[in-house]
Amino acid sequence: SAVISQKPSRDICQRGTSLTIQCQVDSQVTMMFWYRQQPGQSLTLIATANQGSEATYESGFVIDKFPISRPNLTFSTLTVSNMSPEDSSIYLCSGQSAGSEAFFGQGTRLTVV
Amino acid sequence: SQQGEEDPQALSIQEGENATMNCSYKTSINNLQWYRQNSGRGLVHLILIRSNEREKHSGRLRVTLDTSKKSSSLLITASRAADTASYFCATDGGTGGSYIPTFGRGTSLIVHP
């Protein structure tokens, strides 16, 4: 099973600033995903991080707000740009190879004040 | 949109009792996965069951899958206070479908010591 290290684990940020979240997988995975989870809610997929190309965003999420990088098969970043209090949430990354289970980082609890 | 829907939304039991959670989904799948999440942290993978499997066990966990009814159940036997968490099912695939896991709303389980 893969281990995913996600950081920071939590942060409190001022509105209008940006935060970059990093995920490092200890082995190569085919796919990496970024999710957002509001308290007590399910996970909402933000985007699929594609190695060496632009991420694939889900409806309601755009690259200008959530730029994503994936320079190789083990690393990805998500930036939450120009933050507002509505962006306060838990952000989760996951890694998966086709047909196998998805593994998750420990999450980043973001509070925007 | 969410594929899986867990039932019940909340479950409260005494230590030693069994806990059963159900997941229903709408379209055909390749795999169904169950996860546990403690207090807004990262998701811990419990069991993956493939569409051609009917039952899997892991320790005190038993997962069943009924593709004709498009439903799955997670049984935790002899529950412990440490089992207190939210439990999510996630589905992916189907013929020509995506491997991206789609999550239900989760069941919040409280096990009283």
Short mmCIF file of C-alpha atoms in Angstrom, two decimals:
data_model
loop_
_atom_site.label_atom_id
_atom_site.label_comp_id
_atom_site.label_asym_id
_atom_site.label_seq_id
_atom_site.Cartn_x
_atom_site.Cartn_y
_atom_site.Cartn_z
CA SER A 1 0.00 0.00 0.00
CA ALA A 2 1.12 3.53 -0.77
CA VAL A 3 1.79 6.16 1.86
CA ILE A 4 0.95 9.75 1.05
CA SER A 5 2.48 12.62 2.99
CA GLN A 6 0.44 15.79 2.81
CA LYS A 7 1.43 19.14 4.20
CA PRO A 8 0.65 21.43 5.79
CA SER A 9 -1.76 19.56 8.05
CA ARG A 10 -3.52 22.79 8.90
CA ASP A 11 -3.20 26.51 8.33
CA ILE A 12 -4.96 29.74 9.12
CA CYS A 13 -4.67 32.23 6.30
CA GLN A 14 -5.68 35.80 5.61
CA ARG A 15 -8.25 36.41 2.91
CA GLY A 16 -6.74 37.39 -0.41
CA THR A 17 -3.63 35.27 0.09
CA SER A 18 -2.77 31.90 -1.45
CA LEU A 19 -1.79 28.58 0.07
CA THR A 20 0.00 25.71 -1.64
CA ILE A 21 -0.62 22.18 -0.40
CA GLN A 22 1.86 19.44 -1.23
CA CYS A 23 1.42 15.70 -1.53
CA GLN A 24 4.26 13.22 -1.81
CA VAL A 25 3.59 9.54 -2.52
CA ASP A 26 6.16 6.95 -1.54
CA SER A 27 5.66 5.02 -4.79
CA GLN A 28 4.59 5.77 -8.32
CA VAL A 29 0.85 6.00 -8.86
CA THR A 30 -1.01 6.38 -12.10
CA MET A 31 -3.52 8.91 -10.87
CA MET A 32 -3.60 11.64 -8.25
CA PHE A 33 -6.71 13.51 -7.22
CA TRP A 34 -7.58 16.52 -5.11
CA TYR A 35 -10.77 16.65 -3.06
CA ARG A 36 -12.45 19.20 -0.84
CA GLN A 37 -14.54 18.26 2.16
CA GLN A 38 -16.75 20.60 4.11
CA PRO A 39 -17.29 19.66 7.79
CA GLY A 40 -19.66 16.73 8.10
CA GLN A 41 -19.97 16.40 4.34
CA SER A 42 -18.76 14.04 1.67
CA LEU A 43 -15.71 14.50 -0.51
CA THR A 44 -16.06 16.65 -3.60
CA LEU A 45 -13.58 16.07 -6.39
CA ILE A 46 -11.76 19.24 -7.42
CA ALA A 47 -9.57 17.86 -10.16
CA THR A 48 -7.44 15.03 -11.47
CA ALA A 49 -3.76 15.93 -11.45
CA ASN A 50 -2.18 14.82 -14.72
CA GLN A 51 1.54 14.25 -14.96
CA GLY A 52 3.20 16.79 -17.19
CA SER A 53 0.00 18.40 -18.41
CA GLU A 54 -2.85 20.54 -17.20
CA ALA A 55 -5.13 19.11 -14.56
CA THR A 56 -8.67 18.04 -15.41
CA TYR A 57 -11.11 20.10 -13.38
CA GLU A 58 -14.58 19.16 -12.28
CA SER A 59 -17.57 21.40 -12.80
CA GLY A 60 -17.42 24.40 -10.51
CA PHE A 61 -13.64 24.40 -10.14
CA VAL A 62 -11.26 26.41 -12.34
CA ILE A 63 -7.54 26.52 -12.85
CA ASP A 64 -7.18 30.17 -11.90
CA LYS A 65 -8.59 29.48 -8.47
CA PHE A 66 -7.05 26.04 -7.90
CA PRO A 67 -3.85 25.70 -9.94
CA ILE A 68 -2.45 22.19 -9.73
CA SER A 69 0.94 20.82 -10.63
CA ARG A 70 2.12 17.26 -11.06
CA PRO A 71 5.70 17.21 -12.27
CA ASN A 72 6.15 13.45 -11.81
CA LEU A 73 4.32 10.28 -10.75
CA THR A 74 4.87 10.78 -7.02
CA PHE A 75 4.27 14.48 -6.32
CA SER A 76 1.50 17.03 -6.74
CA THR A 77 0.57 20.43 -5.41
CA LEU A 78 -2.72 22.28 -5.12
CA THR A 79 -2.81 26.02 -4.64
CA VAL A 80 -5.87 27.74 -3.25
CA SER A 81 -5.62 31.25 -4.69
CA ASN A 82 -7.02 34.56 -3.55
CA MET A 83 -8.68 32.89 -0.61
CA SER A 84 -11.96 33.90 0.96
CA PRO A 85 -13.67 32.49 4.06
CA GLU A 86 -15.75 30.26 1.76
CA ASP A 87 -12.57 28.36 0.94
CA SER A 88 -12.29 27.18 4.54
CA SER A 89 -12.43 23.43 4.27
CA ILE A 90 -10.43 20.23 4.44
CA TYR A 91 -8.42 19.52 1.32
CA LEU A 92 -7.38 15.95 0.59
CA CYS A 93 -5.11 14.42 -1.99
CA SER A 94 -5.21 10.82 -3.06
CA GLY A 95 -3.16 8.52 -5.23
CA GLN A 96 -4.26 5.46 -7.09
CA SER A 97 -3.21 3.06 -9.79
CA ALA A 98 -5.91 1.77 -12.11
CA GLY A 99 -8.06 -0.94 -10.57
CA SER A 100 -6.48 -0.57 -7.16
CA GLU A 101 -7.52 1.15 -3.98
CA ALA A 102 -7.10 4.89 -3.57
CA PHE A 103 -4.90 6.08 -0.72
CA PHE A 104 -5.24 9.43 0.97
CA GLY A 105 -3.05 11.98 2.61
CA GLN A 106 -3.93 13.13 6.11
CA GLY A 107 -5.67 16.22 4.83
CA THR A 108 -5.10 19.94 5.18
CA ARG A 109 -7.53 21.82 7.38
CA LEU A 110 -7.68 25.34 6.00
CA THR A 111 -9.26 28.26 7.81
CA VAL A 112 -9.49 31.60 6.04
CA VAL A 113 -10.02 34.65 8.20
CA SER B 1 -22.70 14.05 -8.48
CA GLN B 2 -22.45 11.46 -5.74
CA GLN B 3 -22.76 7.86 -6.78
CA GLY B 4 -22.92 6.09 -3.45
CA GLU B 5 -25.35 6.88 -0.69
CA GLU B 6 -24.74 5.48 2.77
CA ASP B 7 -27.46 4.51 5.15
CA PRO B 8 -27.99 5.27 7.96
CA GLN B 9 -26.53 8.76 8.15
CA ALA B 10 -25.79 8.25 11.83
CA LEU B 11 -25.53 5.17 14.00
CA SER B 12 -25.04 4.99 17.76
CA ILE B 13 -24.32 1.67 19.46
CA GLN B 14 -22.76 0.20 22.57
CA GLU B 15 -19.33 -1.35 22.62
CA GLY B 16 -19.49 -5.02 21.75
CA GLU B 17 -22.48 -4.67 19.45
CA ASN B 18 -22.30 -5.09 15.70
CA ALA B 19 -22.62 -2.12 13.37
CA THR B 20 -24.03 -2.43 9.87
CA MET B 21 -23.81 0.32 7.29
CA ASN B 22 -25.26 0.18 3.81
CA CYS B 23 -24.29 1.82 0.55
CA SER B 24 -26.46 2.09 -2.54
CA TYR B 25 -25.35 3.30 -5.94
CA LYS B 26 -26.97 4.06 -9.24
CA THR B 27 -24.83 2.89 -12.15
CA SER B 28 -22.66 -0.13 -12.83
CA ILE B 29 -19.27 -0.24 -11.15
CA ASN B 30 -15.88 -1.89 -11.36
CA ASN B 31 -14.99 -1.55 -7.71
CA LEU B 32 -16.49 -0.43 -4.45
CA GLN B 33 -14.33 0.71 -1.59
CA TRP B 34 -15.03 1.43 2.06
CA TYR B 35 -13.11 4.04 4.01
CA ARG B 36 -12.97 5.28 7.59
CA GLN B 37 -12.34 8.88 8.57
CA ASN B 38 -11.60 10.06 12.08
CA SER B 39 -12.46 13.65 13.00
CA GLY B 40 -11.88 15.28 9.63
CA ARG B 41 -8.54 13.63 9.09
CA GLY B 42 -7.46 11.67 6.02
CA LEU B 43 -9.38 8.65 4.86
CA VAL B 44 -8.15 5.21 5.81
CA HIS B 45 -8.81 2.51 3.26
CA LEU B 46 -10.64 -0.50 4.70
CA ILE B 47 -11.67 -2.88 1.93
CA LEU B 48 -11.95 -2.91 -1.85
CA ILE B 49 -14.48 -5.30 -3.35
CA ARG B 50 -14.66 -5.86 -7.08
CA SER B 51 -17.85 -6.17 -9.06
CA ASN B 52 -17.35 -9.92 -9.53
CA GLU B 53 -16.95 -10.51 -5.79
CA ARG B 54 -19.78 -10.99 -3.33
CA GLU B 55 -18.11 -10.90 0.05
CA LYS B 56 -14.79 -9.98 1.62
CA HIS B 57 -13.47 -10.10 5.15
CA SER B 58 -10.75 -8.23 6.95
CA GLY B 59 -10.44 -8.82 10.67
CA ARG B 60 -13.69 -7.65 12.26
CA LEU B 61 -14.91 -6.19 8.98
CA ARG B 62 -17.18 -7.93 6.52
CA VAL B 63 -18.23 -6.35 3.25
CA THR B 64 -20.87 -7.69 0.91
CA LEU B 65 -21.76 -6.58 -2.58
CA ASP B 66 -24.99 -7.22 -4.43
CA THR B 67 -24.66 -5.86 -7.95
CA SER B 68 -28.22 -6.82 -8.83
CA LYS B 69 -29.48 -4.49 -6.11
CA LYS B 70 -26.61 -2.02 -6.58
CA SER B 71 -25.85 -2.12 -2.90
CA SER B 72 -23.11 -2.98 -0.46
CA SER B 73 -22.93 -3.38 3.28
CA LEU B 74 -20.15 -2.99 5.80
CA LEU B 75 -20.45 -4.98 9.00
CA ILE B 76 -18.21 -4.25 11.97
CA THR B 77 -18.44 -7.01 14.52
CA ALA B 78 -17.77 -6.65 18.24
CA SER B 79 -17.42 -2.90 17.92
CA ARG B 80 -15.00 -0.88 20.03
CA ALA B 81 -14.98 2.75 21.08
CA ALA B 82 -12.03 3.22 18.72
CA ASP B 83 -14.33 2.35 15.80
CA THR B 84 -16.06 5.70 16.31
CA ALA B 85 -15.60 7.49 12.98
CA SER B 86 -17.31 8.34 9.72
CA TYR B 87 -17.50 5.57 7.15
CA PHE B 88 -17.70 6.23 3.43
CA CYS B 89 -18.26 4.06 0.42
CA ALA B 90 -16.75 4.99 -2.92
CA THR B 91 -17.53 3.53 -6.31
CA ASP B 92 -15.71 3.71 -9.59
CA GLY B 93 -15.85 2.40 -13.11
CA GLY B 94 -18.44 0.42 -14.92
CA THR B 95 -18.11 -0.35 -18.61
CA GLY B 96 -15.89 2.34 -20.06
CA GLY B 97 -16.17 4.20 -16.82
CA SER B 98 -13.68 6.28 -14.93
CA TYR B 99 -11.48 4.92 -12.16
CA ILE B 100 -12.06 8.06 -10.14
CA PRO B 101 -13.71 7.10 -6.83
CA THR B 102 -17.00 8.87 -6.19
CA PHE B 103 -17.96 9.16 -2.55
CA GLY B 104 -21.24 8.96 -0.70
CA ARG B 105 -22.23 11.19 2.20
CA GLY B 106 -20.99 8.78 4.83
CA THR B 107 -22.31 7.17 7.99
CA SER B 108 -21.29 8.66 11.29
CA LEU B 109 -20.76 5.83 13.77
CA ILE B 110 -20.53 6.41 17.51
CA VAL B 111 -19.58 3.48 19.72
CA HIS B 112 -20.23 4.12 23.38
CA PRO B 113 -17.84 2.46 25.84
#
